[in-house]
Amino acid sequence: MSVAVAAGVGLLFATPSAAAEPRAVLELFTAQGCSSCPEADKLIGEIAKDPTVIAISLPIDYWDYLGWKDTLADPKFTARQKAYSKVRGDRQIYTPQVVVNGQLHALGNDRASIDRAISESSGKSGVMSVPVKVSVAKGQIKVSVPESPSGDSAGEVWICSVAEQVPVAIGRGENRGKEITYHNVVRNWLKVGDWTGKPATWTVPIENLNSQGVDGAVVYIQEGSRERPGAMLGAAYSALR
């Protein structure tokens, strides 16, 4: 399959410290039935070695009709990709697509385009400006967010539990016969609260995040809502094992 664009109608991590302050959150929208995606899946793994980048993989389901049902896909990921497109107003929905800091998109197998999007989005006011702290102890994950640096920021706080590496042997479709490793696949999504710009702390039982071999949790603060996602204000990662 060549890269497809549909009208109308995802964080790899390499940082060992939950106190790190990354400059970018990358969301890769990928699919097991897309022949252009394996290169992007590999690239996102390489990009993750940069400790200032958090990236997640969000497998979508709209290519399932091509002969192979994606074993990792979730309709919520497809809905998120659609929501980003609606907010941007560009109707650009395709795989592999990387959304950078909730604002810009780039071809997922084009390193130069991804790097340009990171650079451009990082220069925007408020983007990735909020230091998020995450700690795990006694079966709970604790999220702490300080006062807004600008005094007027606000957003939703979400936790994604992720599986660090998921190898999949694909039996049919355009990637038939290949075994592809997917990196930091989101397996569970949980909204923990709304941040109003004031110091706040949330505590969530880890059992609420556990699912299908997850290894870690990515926490992010994002402007807007699930239906109209905006700029990423801050993020952090913590191992769960």
PDB file of C-alpha atoms in Angstrom:
ATOM      1  CA  MET A   1       0.000   0.000   0.000  1.00  0.00           C
ATOM      2  CA  SER A   2       1.258   3.464  -0.782  1.00  0.00           C
ATOM      3  CA  VAL A   3       0.639   6.078   1.880  1.00  0.00           C
ATOM      4  CA  ALA A   4      -3.104   6.606   1.984  1.00  0.00           C
ATOM      5  CA  VAL A   5      -5.017   9.795   2.745  1.00  0.00           C
ATOM      6  CA  ALA A   6      -8.632   9.488   3.806  1.00  0.00           C
ATOM      7  CA  ALA A   7     -11.074  12.341   4.078  1.00  0.00           C
ATOM      8  CA  GLY A   8     -13.208  13.007   7.097  1.00  0.00           C
ATOM      9  CA  VAL A   9     -12.377  10.652   9.394  1.00  0.00           C
ATOM     10  CA  GLY A  10      -0.277   6.574  19.490  1.00  0.00           C
ATOM     11  CA  LEU A  11       4.711   7.494  22.616  1.00  0.00           C
ATOM     12  CA  LEU A  12       7.797   5.699  22.656  1.00  0.00           C
ATOM     13  CA  PHE A  13       9.941   6.392  25.673  1.00  0.00           C
ATOM     14  CA  ALA A  14      13.612   6.074  26.375  1.00  0.00           C
ATOM     15  CA  THR A  15      13.944   8.386  29.347  1.00  0.00           C
ATOM     16  CA  PRO A  16      14.676   6.564  32.626  1.00  0.00           C
ATOM     17  CA  SER A  17      13.517   9.422  34.818  1.00  0.00           C
ATOM     18  CA  ALA A  18       9.957  10.460  35.590  1.00  0.00           C
ATOM     19  CA  ALA A  19      11.337  13.923  36.368  1.00  0.00           C
ATOM     20  CA  ALA A  20      12.582  14.512  32.828  1.00  0.00           C
ATOM     21  CA  GLU A  21      11.036  17.408  30.939  1.00  0.00           C
ATOM     22  CA  PRO A  22      10.591  16.326  27.324  1.00  0.00           C
ATOM     23  CA  ARG A  23      10.253  18.769  24.457  1.00  0.00           C
ATOM     24  CA  ALA A  24       7.902  16.665  22.384  1.00  0.00           C
ATOM     25  CA  VAL A  25       5.117  14.109  22.535  1.00  0.00           C
ATOM     26  CA  LEU A  26       4.796  12.024  19.376  1.00  0.00           C
ATOM     27  CA  GLU A  27       1.698   9.970  18.569  1.00  0.00           C
ATOM     28  CA  LEU A  28       2.176   7.465  15.758  1.00  0.00           C
ATOM     29  CA  PHE A  29      -1.025   6.330  14.049  1.00  0.00           C
ATOM     30  CA  THR A  30      -0.118   3.028  12.445  1.00  0.00           C
ATOM     31  CA  ALA A  31      -1.727  -0.163  11.163  1.00  0.00           C
ATOM     32  CA  GLN A  32      -0.704  -3.772  10.624  1.00  0.00           C
ATOM     33  CA  GLY A  33      -2.499  -3.707   7.267  1.00  0.00           C
ATOM     34  CA  CYS A  34      -0.528  -0.743   5.905  1.00  0.00           C
ATOM     35  CA  SER A  35       2.531  -1.595   3.817  1.00  0.00           C
ATOM     36  CA  SER A  36       4.026   1.855   4.410  1.00  0.00           C
ATOM     37  CA  CYS A  37       3.874   1.505   8.201  1.00  0.00           C
ATOM     38  CA  PRO A  38       6.661  -0.960   9.124  1.00  0.00           C
ATOM     39  CA  GLU A  39       9.313   1.623   8.264  1.00  0.00           C
ATOM     40  CA  ALA A  40       7.555   4.119  10.520  1.00  0.00           C
ATOM     41  CA  ASP A  41       7.226   1.580  13.331  1.00  0.00           C
ATOM     42  CA  LYS A  42      10.972   1.006  13.169  1.00  0.00           C
ATOM     43  CA  LEU A  43      11.740   4.726  12.957  1.00  0.00           C
ATOM     44  CA  ILE A  44       9.676   5.576  15.998  1.00  0.00           C
ATOM     45  CA  GLY A  45      11.766   3.084  17.941  1.00  0.00           C
ATOM     46  CA  GLU A  46      14.929   4.861  16.871  1.00  0.00           C
ATOM     47  CA  ILE A  47      13.531   8.298  17.700  1.00  0.00           C
ATOM     48  CA  ALA A  48      12.612   7.049  21.165  1.00  0.00           C
ATOM     49  CA  LYS A  49      16.269   6.787  22.028  1.00  0.00           C
ATOM     50  CA  ASP A  50      16.229  10.576  22.378  1.00  0.00           C
ATOM     51  CA  PRO A  51      15.445  11.134  26.076  1.00  0.00           C
ATOM     52  CA  THR A  52      13.757  14.459  25.302  1.00  0.00           C
ATOM     53  CA  VAL A  53      11.041  12.784  23.250  1.00  0.00           C
ATOM     54  CA  ILE A  54       8.048  10.763  24.434  1.00  0.00           C
ATOM     55  CA  ALA A  55       6.275   8.797  21.713  1.00  0.00           C
ATOM     56  CA  ILE A  56       3.355   6.405  21.717  1.00  0.00           C
ATOM     57  CA  SER A  57       1.914   4.071  19.094  1.00  0.00           C
ATOM     58  CA  LEU A  58      -1.823   4.205  18.436  1.00  0.00           C
ATOM     59  CA  PRO A  59      -2.881   1.435  16.009  1.00  0.00           C
ATOM     60  CA  ILE A  60      -6.012   2.320  14.021  1.00  0.00           C
ATOM     61  CA  ASP A  61      -8.678   0.009  12.608  1.00  0.00           C
ATOM     62  CA  TYR A  62      -9.830   1.501   9.295  1.00  0.00           C
ATOM     63  CA  TRP A  63      -7.573  -0.706   7.157  1.00  0.00           C
ATOM     64  CA  ASP A  64      -8.958  -3.929   8.625  1.00  0.00           C
ATOM     65  CA  TYR A  65     -11.110  -4.475   5.538  1.00  0.00           C
ATOM     66  CA  LEU A  66      -7.980  -5.105   3.445  1.00  0.00           C
ATOM     67  CA  GLY A  67      -7.728  -8.685   4.699  1.00  0.00           C
ATOM     68  CA  TRP A  68      -6.048  -8.525   8.097  1.00  0.00           C
ATOM     69  CA  LYS A  69      -7.684  -7.397  11.323  1.00  0.00           C
ATOM     70  CA  ASP A  70      -5.167  -5.370  13.308  1.00  0.00           C
ATOM     71  CA  THR A  71      -4.596  -7.196  16.600  1.00  0.00           C
ATOM     72  CA  LEU A  72      -3.665  -4.007  18.484  1.00  0.00           C
ATOM     73  CA  ALA A  73      -6.120  -1.532  16.975  1.00  0.00           C
ATOM     74  CA  ASP A  74      -8.638   0.358  19.069  1.00  0.00           C
ATOM     75  CA  PRO A  75     -11.535   2.444  17.705  1.00  0.00           C
ATOM     76  CA  LYS A  76     -10.618   5.111  20.277  1.00  0.00           C
ATOM     77  CA  PHE A  77      -7.321   5.651  18.450  1.00  0.00           C
ATOM     78  CA  THR A  78      -9.108   6.105  15.133  1.00  0.00           C
ATOM     79  CA  ALA A  79     -11.447   8.589  16.817  1.00  0.00           C
ATOM     80  CA  ARG A  80      -8.468  10.494  18.208  1.00  0.00           C
ATOM     81  CA  GLN A  81      -6.844  10.774  14.800  1.00  0.00           C
ATOM     82  CA  LYS A  82     -10.143  12.038  13.373  1.00  0.00           C
ATOM     83  CA  ALA A  83     -10.467  14.560  16.193  1.00  0.00           C
ATOM     84  CA  TYR A  84      -7.012  15.978  15.488  1.00  0.00           C
ATOM     85  CA  SER A  85      -7.882  16.337  11.808  1.00  0.00           C
ATOM     86  CA  LYS A  86     -11.133  18.095  12.652  1.00  0.00           C
ATOM     87  CA  VAL A  87      -9.379  20.582  14.943  1.00  0.00           C
ATOM     88  CA  ARG A  88      -6.711  21.306  12.310  1.00  0.00           C
ATOM     89  CA  GLY A  89      -9.366  21.571   9.625  1.00  0.00           C
ATOM     90  CA  ASP A  90      -7.216  19.845   7.014  1.00  0.00           C
ATOM     91  CA  ARG A  91      -8.964  16.434   6.648  1.00  0.00           C
ATOM     92  CA  GLN A  92      -5.529  14.772   6.605  1.00  0.00           C
ATOM     93  CA  ILE A  93      -5.969  11.263   7.986  1.00  0.00           C
ATOM     94  CA  TYR A  94      -3.508   8.626   6.820  1.00  0.00           C
ATOM     95  CA  THR A  95      -1.029   6.018   7.968  1.00  0.00           C
ATOM     96  CA  PRO A  96       1.676   6.225   9.012  1.00  0.00           C
ATOM     97  CA  GLN A  97       0.970   9.626  10.552  1.00  0.00           C
ATOM     98  CA  VAL A  98       2.751  11.226  13.496  1.00  0.00           C
ATOM     99  CA  VAL A  99       1.013  13.994  15.442  1.00  0.00           C
ATOM    100  CA  VAL A 100       3.565  16.176  17.209  1.00  0.00           C
ATOM    101  CA  ASN A 101       2.687  17.947  20.459  1.00  0.00           C
ATOM    102  CA  GLY A 102      -0.998  17.724  19.592  1.00  0.00           C
ATOM    103  CA  GLN A 103      -0.653  20.341  16.868  1.00  0.00           C
ATOM    104  CA  LEU A 104       1.265  19.371  13.738  1.00  0.00           C
ATOM    105  CA  HIS A 105       1.337  16.180  11.711  1.00  0.00           C
ATOM    106  CA  ALA A 106       4.097  14.546   9.698  1.00  0.00           C
ATOM    107  CA  LEU A 107       4.608  11.456   7.579  1.00  0.00           C
ATOM    108  CA  GLY A 108       5.535   8.727  10.020  1.00  0.00           C
ATOM    109  CA  ASN A 109       8.385   7.272   7.969  1.00  0.00           C
ATOM    110  CA  ASP A 110      10.001  10.652   7.212  1.00  0.00           C
ATOM    111  CA  ARG A 111      12.517  11.524   9.938  1.00  0.00           C
ATOM    112  CA  ALA A 112      13.249  14.984   8.541  1.00  0.00           C
ATOM    113  CA  SER A 113       9.556  15.923   8.519  1.00  0.00           C
ATOM    114  CA  ILE A 114       9.100  14.707  12.076  1.00  0.00           C
ATOM    115  CA  ASP A 115      12.133  16.671  13.246  1.00  0.00           C
ATOM    116  CA  ARG A 116      10.819  19.825  11.547  1.00  0.00           C
ATOM    117  CA  ALA A 117       7.449  19.415  13.224  1.00  0.00           C
ATOM    118  CA  ILE A 118       9.113  18.966  16.613  1.00  0.00           C
ATOM    119  CA  SER A 119      11.169  22.117  16.090  1.00  0.00           C
ATOM    120  CA  GLU A 120       8.214  24.167  14.877  1.00  0.00           C
ATOM    121  CA  SER A 121       5.792  23.071  17.578  1.00  0.00           C
ATOM    122  CA  SER A 122       8.322  23.434  20.376  1.00  0.00           C
ATOM    123  CA  GLY A 123       8.593  27.126  19.622  1.00  0.00           C
ATOM    124  CA  LYS A 124       4.897  27.797  20.241  1.00  0.00           C
ATOM    125  CA  SER A 125       3.826  29.500  23.458  1.00  0.00           C
ATOM    126  CA  GLY A 126       2.925  27.119  26.276  1.00  0.00           C
ATOM    127  CA  VAL A 127       3.744  23.925  24.403  1.00  0.00           C
ATOM    128  CA  MET A 128       5.517  21.418  26.681  1.00  0.00           C
ATOM    129  CA  SER A 129       6.120  24.163  29.244  1.00  0.00           C
ATOM    130  CA  VAL A 130       4.613  22.428  32.294  1.00  0.00           C
ATOM    131  CA  PRO A 131       6.871  20.046  34.263  1.00  0.00           C
ATOM    132  CA  VAL A 132       4.922  16.905  35.133  1.00  0.00           C
ATOM    133  CA  LYS A 133       6.132  14.654  37.948  1.00  0.00           C
ATOM    134  CA  VAL A 134       5.230  10.972  38.138  1.00  0.00           C
ATOM    135  CA  SER A 135       6.131   8.433  40.833  1.00  0.00           C
ATOM    136  CA  VAL A 136       5.119   4.840  41.521  1.00  0.00           C
ATOM    137  CA  ALA A 137       4.963   3.330  45.006  1.00  0.00           C
ATOM    138  CA  LYS A 138       2.806   0.950  47.048  1.00  0.00           C
ATOM    139  CA  GLY A 139       0.679  -0.046  44.094  1.00  0.00           C
ATOM    140  CA  GLN A 140      -0.188   3.505  43.136  1.00  0.00           C
ATOM    141  CA  ILE A 141       0.938   6.038  40.559  1.00  0.00           C
ATOM    142  CA  LYS A 142       1.119   9.644  41.724  1.00  0.00           C
ATOM    143  CA  VAL A 143       0.925  12.575  39.322  1.00  0.00           C
ATOM    144  CA  SER A 144       1.907  16.087  40.395  1.00  0.00           C
ATOM    145  CA  VAL A 145       1.558  19.257  38.352  1.00  0.00           C
ATOM    146  CA  PRO A 146       2.776  22.685  39.526  1.00  0.00           C
ATOM    147  CA  GLU A 147       1.220  26.074  39.013  1.00  0.00           C
ATOM    148  CA  SER A 148       0.998  27.249  35.424  1.00  0.00           C
ATOM    149  CA  PRO A 149       4.190  29.029  34.332  1.00  0.00           C
ATOM    150  CA  SER A 150       2.120  31.542  32.389  1.00  0.00           C
ATOM    151  CA  GLY A 151      -0.697  31.812  34.892  1.00  0.00           C
ATOM    152  CA  ASP A 152      -3.438  31.070  32.369  1.00  0.00           C
ATOM    153  CA  SER A 153      -2.840  27.478  31.213  1.00  0.00           C
ATOM    154  CA  ALA A 154      -5.352  24.688  31.744  1.00  0.00           C
ATOM    155  CA  GLY A 155      -5.886  21.201  30.371  1.00  0.00           C
ATOM    156  CA  GLU A 156      -6.917  17.602  30.879  1.00  0.00           C
ATOM    157  CA  VAL A 157      -4.597  15.132  32.607  1.00  0.00           C
ATOM    158  CA  TRP A 158      -4.424  11.642  31.085  1.00  0.00           C
ATOM    159  CA  ILE A 159      -2.489   8.448  31.806  1.00  0.00           C
ATOM    160  CA  CYS A 160      -1.684   5.955  29.043  1.00  0.00           C
ATOM    161  CA  SER A 161      -0.435   2.537  30.019  1.00  0.00           C
ATOM    162  CA  VAL A 162       1.916   1.264  27.324  1.00  0.00           C
ATOM    163  CA  ALA A 163       3.492  -2.006  26.247  1.00  0.00           C
ATOM    164  CA  GLU A 164       7.124  -1.298  25.427  1.00  0.00           C
ATOM    165  CA  GLN A 165       7.545  -3.861  22.649  1.00  0.00           C
ATOM    166  CA  VAL A 166       4.847  -5.949  21.009  1.00  0.00           C
ATOM    167  CA  PRO A 167       5.963  -8.328  18.218  1.00  0.00           C
ATOM    168  CA  VAL A 168       3.184  -9.353  15.843  1.00  0.00           C
ATOM    169  CA  ALA A 169       3.337 -12.028  13.141  1.00  0.00           C
ATOM    170  CA  ILE A 170       1.044 -10.872  10.335  1.00  0.00           C
ATOM    171  CA  GLY A 171      -0.657 -13.668   8.434  1.00  0.00           C
ATOM    172  CA  ARG A 172      -2.605 -11.842   5.738  1.00  0.00           C
ATOM    173  CA  GLY A 173      -2.873  -8.554   3.928  1.00  0.00           C
ATOM    174  CA  GLU A 174      -0.159  -6.277   2.588  1.00  0.00           C
ATOM    175  CA  ASN A 175       2.339  -7.186   5.324  1.00  0.00           C
ATOM    176  CA  ARG A 176       1.689 -10.925   5.072  1.00  0.00           C
ATOM    177  CA  GLY A 177       4.555 -13.058   6.363  1.00  0.00           C
ATOM    178  CA  LYS A 178       6.251 -10.246   8.280  1.00  0.00           C
ATOM    179  CA  GLU A 179       6.854 -10.040  12.013  1.00  0.00           C
ATOM    180  CA  ILE A 180       6.742  -6.418  13.084  1.00  0.00           C
ATOM    181  CA  THR A 181       7.592  -5.026  16.493  1.00  0.00           C
ATOM    182  CA  TYR A 182       5.389  -2.199  17.697  1.00  0.00           C
ATOM    183  CA  HIS A 183       6.818   0.163  20.298  1.00  0.00           C
ATOM    184  CA  ASN A 184       5.102   1.641  23.337  1.00  0.00           C
ATOM    185  CA  VAL A 185       1.643   0.657  22.237  1.00  0.00           C
ATOM    186  CA  VAL A 186      -1.124   2.291  24.241  1.00  0.00           C
ATOM    187  CA  ARG A 187      -3.171  -0.448  25.917  1.00  0.00           C
ATOM    188  CA  ASN A 188      -5.259   1.616  28.321  1.00  0.00           C
ATOM    189  CA  TRP A 189      -6.286   5.253  28.566  1.00  0.00           C
ATOM    190  CA  LEU A 190      -7.512   6.957  31.709  1.00  0.00           C
ATOM    191  CA  LYS A 191      -8.420  10.568  32.379  1.00  0.00           C
ATOM    192  CA  VAL A 192      -7.353  11.423  35.909  1.00  0.00           C
ATOM    193  CA  GLY A 193      -8.538  14.996  36.178  1.00  0.00           C
ATOM    194  CA  ASP A 194      -8.697  18.570  34.958  1.00  0.00           C
ATOM    195  CA  TRP A 195      -5.793  20.921  35.618  1.00  0.00           C
ATOM    196  CA  THR A 196      -6.852  24.534  36.127  1.00  0.00           C
ATOM    197  CA  GLY A 197      -3.383  26.043  36.249  1.00  0.00           C
ATOM    198  CA  LYS A 198      -3.093  25.607  40.010  1.00  0.00           C
ATOM    199  CA  PRO A 199      -0.818  23.068  41.763  1.00  0.00           C
ATOM    200  CA  ALA A 200      -2.540  19.672  41.829  1.00  0.00           C
ATOM    201  CA  THR A 201      -1.890  16.025  42.640  1.00  0.00           C
ATOM    202  CA  TRP A 202      -3.717  12.860  41.620  1.00  0.00           C
ATOM    203  CA  THR A 203      -3.218   9.277  42.797  1.00  0.00           C
ATOM    204  CA  VAL A 204      -4.381   6.295  40.746  1.00  0.00           C
ATOM    205  CA  PRO A 205      -4.166   2.580  41.649  1.00  0.00           C
ATOM    206  CA  ILE A 206      -1.826   0.830  39.212  1.00  0.00           C
ATOM    207  CA  GLU A 207      -4.386  -1.949  38.852  1.00  0.00           C
ATOM    208  CA  ASN A 208      -6.531   0.568  36.964  1.00  0.00           C
ATOM    209  CA  LEU A 209      -3.826   0.731  34.302  1.00  0.00           C
ATOM    210  CA  ASN A 210      -2.719  -2.873  34.015  1.00  0.00           C
ATOM    211  CA  SER A 211      -3.617  -4.534  30.751  1.00  0.00           C
ATOM    212  CA  GLN A 212      -1.999  -6.943  28.302  1.00  0.00           C
ATOM    213  CA  GLY A 213       1.621  -6.823  29.413  1.00  0.00           C
ATOM    214  CA  VAL A 214       2.051  -3.103  29.999  1.00  0.00           C
ATOM    215  CA  ASP A 215       5.478  -1.913  31.082  1.00  0.00           C
ATOM    216  CA  GLY A 216       5.042   1.771  31.752  1.00  0.00           C
ATOM    217  CA  ALA A 217       2.770   4.778  31.964  1.00  0.00           C
ATOM    218  CA  VAL A 218       2.867   8.044  30.079  1.00  0.00           C
ATOM    219  CA  VAL A 219       1.152  11.023  31.683  1.00  0.00           C
ATOM    220  CA  TYR A 220       0.326  14.096  29.649  1.00  0.00           C
ATOM    221  CA  ILE A 221      -1.520  17.386  30.057  1.00  0.00           C
ATOM    222  CA  GLN A 222      -3.337  18.556  26.963  1.00  0.00           C
ATOM    223  CA  GLU A 223      -5.422  21.589  26.148  1.00  0.00           C
ATOM    224  CA  GLY A 224      -8.948  21.061  24.898  1.00  0.00           C
ATOM    225  CA  SER A 225     -10.862  17.818  25.307  1.00  0.00           C
ATOM    226  CA  ARG A 226     -10.940  14.271  23.949  1.00  0.00           C
ATOM    227  CA  GLU A 227     -13.312  15.474  21.224  1.00  0.00           C
ATOM    228  CA  ARG A 228     -11.212  18.563  20.419  1.00  0.00           C
ATOM    229  CA  PRO A 229      -7.610  17.855  21.480  1.00  0.00           C
ATOM    230  CA  GLY A 230      -5.224  20.782  21.579  1.00  0.00           C
ATOM    231  CA  ALA A 231      -1.596  21.499  22.381  1.00  0.00           C
ATOM    232  CA  MET A 232       0.433  19.263  24.676  1.00  0.00           C
ATOM    233  CA  LEU A 233       1.414  21.283  27.746  1.00  0.00           C
ATOM    234  CA  GLY A 234       3.626  18.713  29.460  1.00  0.00           C
ATOM    235  CA  ALA A 235       4.316  15.002  29.822  1.00  0.00           C
ATOM    236  CA  ALA A 236       6.298  12.410  31.748  1.00  0.00           C
ATOM    237  CA  TYR A 237       6.940   8.665  31.780  1.00  0.00           C
ATOM    238  CA  SER A 238       7.303   6.145  34.581  1.00  0.00           C
ATOM    239  CA  ALA A 239       8.091   2.448  34.466  1.00  0.00           C
ATOM    240  CA  LEU A 240       5.493   0.166  36.042  1.00  0.00           C
ATOM    241  CA  ARG A 241       7.735  -2.880  36.474  1.00  0.00           C
TER     242      ARG A 241
END
